[in-house]
Amino acid sequence: MSAIQNTRKTSSRSVVSRAISAAVIVSLFTGCMMFARAPKDLDYSRTRQSEAGLYRGTIRPQGDSIPQGRLQRWTLHLETVGGAPVDSATVSVDGGMPQHGHGLPTKPRVTRALGNGDHLVEGMKFNMGGWWVVKFRVNATPGSDSLVFNVKL
Amino acid sequence: MLRFVSIGLVAATVISAAAVQTRGPVGPRWSKADREMLRSLSLASLGPVPADPSNRYADDTSAARLGQRLFFDTRLSGNGKVSCATCHMPSRDFQDGTALAHGVGTTNRRTMPIAGTAHSPWMFWDGRTDSQWAQALGPLESAVEHGGDRTQYAHVIAAHYRDDYETVFGRLPMLDGTPAHAGPVADSSRAVAWRRMSASGQDDISRVYANIGKAIAAFERRIGFTPSRFDRYVEAELAGRSHTTADALSPDEEAGLRLFIGKANCSTCHNGALFTDNHFHNTGVPASTSVAAVDSGRAVGARQVVASEFSCTSRYSDAKSEECDELRFAVTEGDELLRAYKTPSLRGVAERAPYMHAGQMATLADVIAHYDRAAAAPFGHSELKPLHLSDTERRQIEAFLRTLSSPLAAPVGYLTPPNVPKQ
């Protein structure tokens, strides 16, 4: 998993720079990062713009809070930056805990398009508290891009 | 005289109150986040036993009574001497207190306890089955555990449990002409006999076999935990009540709890009311010196559960595919699975040495020292990092863990052997 934390008010250049350095750290210390602190200025917004700016995505977990240790279904709303819903897209899901160097405990998938830019994400699960990152790789007519969300449990 | 009695009563009341109220409202205060963590760890946070859609008999009390009898019946073994209770001893929290389990032979793993497992999506140290009923079937056919086979067990049901079985599951298949011993087991003669059976004959027997597991699961899912001193402590803390002798933690126990949810990071994986995230982790546990075979943990277990004849999505499951999400979305490959083992519940942990998946560590102190030291894994990558705990801190964590013991909760009569009909 790449290091993919994003923060508010951070230039795209510095995001890339931080991502690369964090990726190096994670790759060096995979499996022994259990106690590093999460960055303080993480953006936990549920609506994010994709890394290359092609899409805007919104995650809608079931209910207001994200439960720990239970499988859940999410809706991912996808639209272009111009606001047009994206229904026809290939979307894969990845993620994990950057501090711990491990991935998601499950292998979630986008199982179907619900219409109006909404996509059903099944198999989401978080087995411990803390900072998680969920990354959607989107491939649709506007191009390939990644949407990255920080999640706190 | 009356006044004397009255003074005596007042004095007795004062003494009694002093004895009960061990500490006033002023004590160590927990932060809001700490209190939420304590609440999440408390047994009061454990919801009801979740439904098992793969076992439509799970909540059938007749199935549970049958399952209890099967659980204790040594006729369900190759040598007539081994029952589930041989290793899962009710008097020892349904485990056996030995590093490796001893049935017909000796296994490569430590016996796991049963209480609370109805809440877990994965069974065994490597999660190679995804339900209690599928778990129960593994040892029955293992050459080193029960050492029996499917047709043998079907014959036992027909001879000794026909009425009870048919009340729950419907008619038994005709067993005329069914070999006395046959099944997909290691023993070659019994495996050959199994292969010679027709597909429909095999299916009939496998369905009886699956139903044996479902009855045992109906029994097992009723076994849980009663509140421990830790749970009573949390209840009092959250209610803002003074602690009594029944719900107080000593200063060392309290310090150990603070370390458990703080510096020592135990609650990262040992989370929730059962102190387990129900997931698999490589924590650098050394290989057992008593086991020759290489043990890759979840890396093998994940493949096995996907291929399992008795998984949630199998023909013997009562669930629809969409009710098997744990299996549908399971991680089945990747380095993280290598030598990863299921996080065990810590409820009652002080009562069940030795520890780890092959009983590699004799005492709780050894386990805590292992997590403190964070040695490299024999292979794969350990998730641990050294904790740098002091001797006192390690001792305090152990003291806290000892507050998690409590009697098991089960319907009346479930924790003792039932009257098994004699042959």
Short mmCIF file of N, CA and C in Angstrom, two decimals, chain A residues 70-148:
data_model
loop_
_atom_site.label_atom_id
_atom_site.label_comp_id
_atom_site.label_asym_id
_atom_site.label_seq_id
_atom_site.Cartn_x
_atom_site.Cartn_y
_atom_site.Cartn_z
N ARG A 70 -16.95 -4.73 12.28
CA ARG A 70 -18.14 -5.27 11.60
C ARG A 70 -18.07 -4.97 10.12
N LEU A 71 -18.46 -5.94 9.32
CA LEU A 71 -18.54 -5.71 7.88
C LEU A 71 -19.59 -4.64 7.61
N GLN A 72 -19.32 -3.84 6.61
CA GLN A 72 -20.26 -2.78 6.28
C GLN A 72 -20.26 -2.51 4.78
N ARG A 73 -21.34 -1.93 4.34
CA ARG A 73 -21.45 -1.52 2.93
C ARG A 73 -21.41 0.00 2.88
N TRP A 74 -20.64 0.48 1.93
CA TRP A 74 -20.57 1.92 1.71
C TRP A 74 -21.16 2.23 0.34
N THR A 75 -21.50 3.50 0.18
CA THR A 75 -21.77 4.01 -1.16
C THR A 75 -20.66 4.99 -1.51
N LEU A 76 -20.11 4.84 -2.69
CA LEU A 76 -19.14 5.81 -3.21
C LEU A 76 -19.83 6.58 -4.31
N HIS A 77 -19.96 7.88 -4.11
CA HIS A 77 -20.53 8.72 -5.16
C HIS A 77 -19.39 9.29 -5.99
N LEU A 78 -19.47 9.12 -7.28
CA LEU A 78 -18.42 9.57 -8.19
C LEU A 78 -18.97 10.59 -9.16
N GLU A 79 -18.25 11.67 -9.31
CA GLU A 79 -18.63 12.64 -10.34
C GLU A 79 -17.37 13.29 -10.89
N THR A 80 -17.53 13.87 -12.06
CA THR A 80 -16.39 14.60 -12.61
C THR A 80 -16.22 15.89 -11.82
N VAL A 81 -15.10 16.55 -12.01
CA VAL A 81 -14.92 17.83 -11.29
C VAL A 81 -15.96 18.85 -11.75
N GLY A 82 -16.54 18.59 -12.93
CA GLY A 82 -17.59 19.48 -13.40
C GLY A 82 -18.95 19.16 -12.80
N GLY A 83 -19.02 18.07 -12.04
CA GLY A 83 -20.27 17.73 -11.35
C GLY A 83 -21.13 16.71 -12.07
N ALA A 84 -20.63 16.14 -13.18
CA ALA A 84 -21.42 15.12 -13.89
C ALA A 84 -21.24 13.77 -13.22
N PRO A 85 -22.34 13.10 -12.88
CA PRO A 85 -22.19 11.78 -12.24
C PRO A 85 -21.49 10.79 -13.15
N VAL A 86 -20.67 9.94 -12.55
CA VAL A 86 -19.92 8.92 -13.30
C VAL A 86 -20.50 7.56 -12.93
N ASP A 87 -21.23 6.97 -13.86
CA ASP A 87 -21.85 5.67 -13.59
C ASP A 87 -21.03 4.51 -14.13
N SER A 88 -20.44 4.72 -15.27
CA SER A 88 -19.68 3.65 -15.90
C SER A 88 -18.21 3.80 -15.53
N ALA A 89 -17.78 3.00 -14.59
CA ALA A 89 -16.40 3.12 -14.12
C ALA A 89 -15.94 1.78 -13.56
N THR A 90 -14.66 1.51 -13.71
CA THR A 90 -14.06 0.37 -13.02
C THR A 90 -13.37 0.93 -11.79
N VAL A 91 -13.77 0.42 -10.65
CA VAL A 91 -13.24 0.96 -9.39
C VAL A 91 -12.68 -0.17 -8.55
N SER A 92 -11.45 -0.05 -8.13
CA SER A 92 -10.89 -1.02 -7.19
C SER A 92 -10.64 -0.33 -5.85
N VAL A 93 -10.60 -1.14 -4.79
CA VAL A 93 -10.49 -0.59 -3.43
C VAL A 93 -9.25 -1.15 -2.76
N ASP A 94 -8.53 -0.29 -2.08
CA ASP A 94 -7.33 -0.68 -1.36
C ASP A 94 -7.28 0.17 -0.08
N GLY A 95 -6.36 -0.12 0.77
CA GLY A 95 -6.23 0.71 1.96
C GLY A 95 -5.45 0.04 3.05
N GLY A 96 -5.48 0.64 4.21
CA GLY A 96 -4.77 0.07 5.34
C GLY A 96 -4.46 1.11 6.39
N MET A 97 -3.54 0.75 7.28
CA MET A 97 -3.13 1.65 8.35
C MET A 97 -1.67 2.03 8.13
N PRO A 98 -1.40 3.23 7.64
CA PRO A 98 -0.03 3.63 7.35
C PRO A 98 0.90 3.51 8.56
N GLN A 99 0.38 3.78 9.75
CA GLN A 99 1.25 3.70 10.94
C GLN A 99 1.67 2.27 11.24
N HIS A 100 0.81 1.33 10.91
CA HIS A 100 1.08 -0.06 11.25
C HIS A 100 1.73 -0.82 10.11
N GLY A 101 1.63 -0.28 8.92
CA GLY A 101 2.21 -0.97 7.76
C GLY A 101 1.40 -2.17 7.32
N HIS A 102 0.11 -2.21 7.64
CA HIS A 102 -0.71 -3.32 7.15
C HIS A 102 -1.91 -2.81 6.38
N GLY A 103 -2.47 -3.70 5.58
CA GLY A 103 -3.60 -3.34 4.73
C GLY A 103 -4.93 -3.52 5.43
N LEU A 104 -5.98 -3.49 4.64
CA LEU A 104 -7.32 -3.72 5.18
C LEU A 104 -7.45 -5.19 5.59
N PRO A 105 -8.29 -5.48 6.57
CA PRO A 105 -8.47 -6.90 6.97
C PRO A 105 -9.33 -7.67 5.98
N THR A 106 -10.00 -6.96 5.09
CA THR A 106 -10.83 -7.60 4.09
C THR A 106 -10.42 -7.11 2.71
N LYS A 107 -11.03 -7.70 1.70
CA LYS A 107 -10.76 -7.30 0.32
C LYS A 107 -12.06 -6.74 -0.25
N PRO A 108 -12.38 -5.48 0.08
CA PRO A 108 -13.66 -4.92 -0.37
C PRO A 108 -13.68 -4.72 -1.88
N ARG A 109 -14.89 -4.70 -2.42
CA ARG A 109 -15.05 -4.51 -3.86
C ARG A 109 -16.23 -3.59 -4.13
N VAL A 110 -16.13 -2.87 -5.22
CA VAL A 110 -17.30 -2.16 -5.74
C VAL A 110 -18.07 -3.19 -6.54
N THR A 111 -19.27 -3.54 -6.08
CA THR A 111 -19.98 -4.67 -6.68
C THR A 111 -21.00 -4.25 -7.74
N ARG A 112 -21.49 -3.02 -7.66
CA ARG A 112 -22.40 -2.60 -8.74
C ARG A 112 -22.63 -1.09 -8.68
N ALA A 113 -23.01 -0.59 -9.85
CA ALA A 113 -23.37 0.83 -9.95
C ALA A 113 -24.84 0.98 -9.58
N LEU A 114 -25.12 1.97 -8.77
CA LEU A 114 -26.49 2.16 -8.28
C LEU A 114 -27.23 3.25 -9.06
N GLY A 115 -26.52 3.93 -9.97
CA GLY A 115 -27.13 5.04 -10.71
C GLY A 115 -26.84 6.37 -10.07
N ASN A 116 -26.93 7.43 -10.89
CA ASN A 116 -26.68 8.79 -10.41
C ASN A 116 -25.27 8.94 -9.81
N GLY A 117 -24.32 8.16 -10.32
CA GLY A 117 -22.93 8.27 -9.87
C GLY A 117 -22.64 7.49 -8.60
N ASP A 118 -23.62 6.79 -8.08
CA ASP A 118 -23.40 6.03 -6.84
C ASP A 118 -22.94 4.60 -7.16
N HIS A 119 -22.02 4.11 -6.35
CA HIS A 119 -21.48 2.76 -6.52
C HIS A 119 -21.49 2.06 -5.17
N LEU A 120 -21.94 0.81 -5.17
CA LEU A 120 -22.00 0.04 -3.92
C LEU A 120 -20.64 -0.57 -3.62
N VAL A 121 -20.15 -0.31 -2.41
CA VAL A 121 -18.88 -0.88 -1.97
C VAL A 121 -19.18 -1.89 -0.87
N GLU A 122 -18.86 -3.15 -1.12
CA GLU A 122 -19.14 -4.19 -0.13
C GLU A 122 -17.84 -4.73 0.46
N GLY A 123 -17.96 -5.23 1.68
CA GLY A 123 -16.81 -5.89 2.32
C GLY A 123 -15.89 -4.93 3.07
N MET A 124 -16.37 -3.73 3.37
CA MET A 124 -15.54 -2.80 4.15
C MET A 124 -15.50 -3.28 5.62
N LYS A 125 -14.33 -3.23 6.20
CA LYS A 125 -14.21 -3.61 7.61
C LYS A 125 -12.93 -2.99 8.17
N PHE A 126 -13.02 -2.55 9.42
CA PHE A 126 -11.87 -2.01 10.12
C PHE A 126 -11.78 -2.73 11.46
N ASN A 127 -10.69 -3.45 11.67
CA ASN A 127 -10.62 -4.32 12.84
C ASN A 127 -9.94 -3.68 14.04
N MET A 128 -9.48 -2.45 13.90
CA MET A 128 -8.90 -1.79 15.07
C MET A 128 -9.11 -0.28 14.97
N GLY A 129 -8.99 0.38 16.11
CA GLY A 129 -9.17 1.82 16.14
C GLY A 129 -7.94 2.54 15.59
N GLY A 130 -8.13 3.81 15.21
CA GLY A 130 -7.00 4.59 14.73
C GLY A 130 -7.23 5.14 13.34
N TRP A 131 -6.13 5.50 12.71
CA TRP A 131 -6.17 6.16 11.39
C TRP A 131 -6.06 5.12 10.28
N TRP A 132 -7.06 5.12 9.43
CA TRP A 132 -7.07 4.24 8.27
C TRP A 132 -7.08 5.08 7.00
N VAL A 133 -6.60 4.52 5.94
CA VAL A 133 -6.67 5.15 4.62
C VAL A 133 -7.40 4.20 3.68
N VAL A 134 -8.36 4.73 2.94
CA VAL A 134 -9.07 3.93 1.94
C VAL A 134 -8.86 4.60 0.58
N LYS A 135 -8.41 3.81 -0.36
CA LYS A 135 -8.07 4.36 -1.67
C LYS A 135 -8.90 3.68 -2.75
N PHE A 136 -9.56 4.48 -3.57
CA PHE A 136 -10.32 3.97 -4.71
C PHE A 136 -9.56 4.33 -5.99
N ARG A 137 -9.23 3.32 -6.76
CA ARG A 137 -8.63 3.58 -8.07
C ARG A 137 -9.76 3.57 -9.09
N VAL A 138 -9.94 4.68 -9.74
CA VAL A 138 -11.07 4.86 -10.65
C VAL A 138 -10.58 4.89 -12.09
N ASN A 139 -11.22 4.10 -12.92
CA ASN A 139 -10.91 4.12 -14.34
C ASN A 139 -12.22 4.32 -15.10
N ALA A 140 -12.37 5.49 -15.69
CA ALA A 140 -13.59 5.82 -16.44
C ALA A 140 -13.21 6.72 -17.62
N THR A 141 -14.20 7.19 -18.34
CA THR A 141 -13.92 7.97 -19.55
C THR A 141 -12.96 9.14 -19.32
N PRO A 142 -13.09 9.88 -18.23
CA PRO A 142 -12.13 10.99 -18.04
C PRO A 142 -10.70 10.52 -17.83
N GLY A 143 -10.48 9.24 -17.47
CA GLY A 143 -9.12 8.73 -17.27
C GLY A 143 -8.99 7.98 -15.95
N SER A 144 -7.76 7.57 -15.68
CA SER A 144 -7.48 6.84 -14.44
C SER A 144 -7.00 7.80 -13.36
N ASP A 145 -7.52 7.61 -12.17
CA ASP A 145 -7.12 8.49 -11.07
C ASP A 145 -7.46 7.80 -9.75
N SER A 146 -6.95 8.33 -8.68
CA SER A 146 -7.16 7.72 -7.36
C SER A 146 -7.81 8.69 -6.40
N LEU A 147 -8.78 8.18 -5.67
CA LEU A 147 -9.42 8.96 -4.61
C LEU A 147 -8.98 8.39 -3.27
N VAL A 148 -8.50 9.25 -2.42
CA VAL A 148 -7.95 8.78 -1.16
C VAL A 148 -8.71 9.42 0.00
#
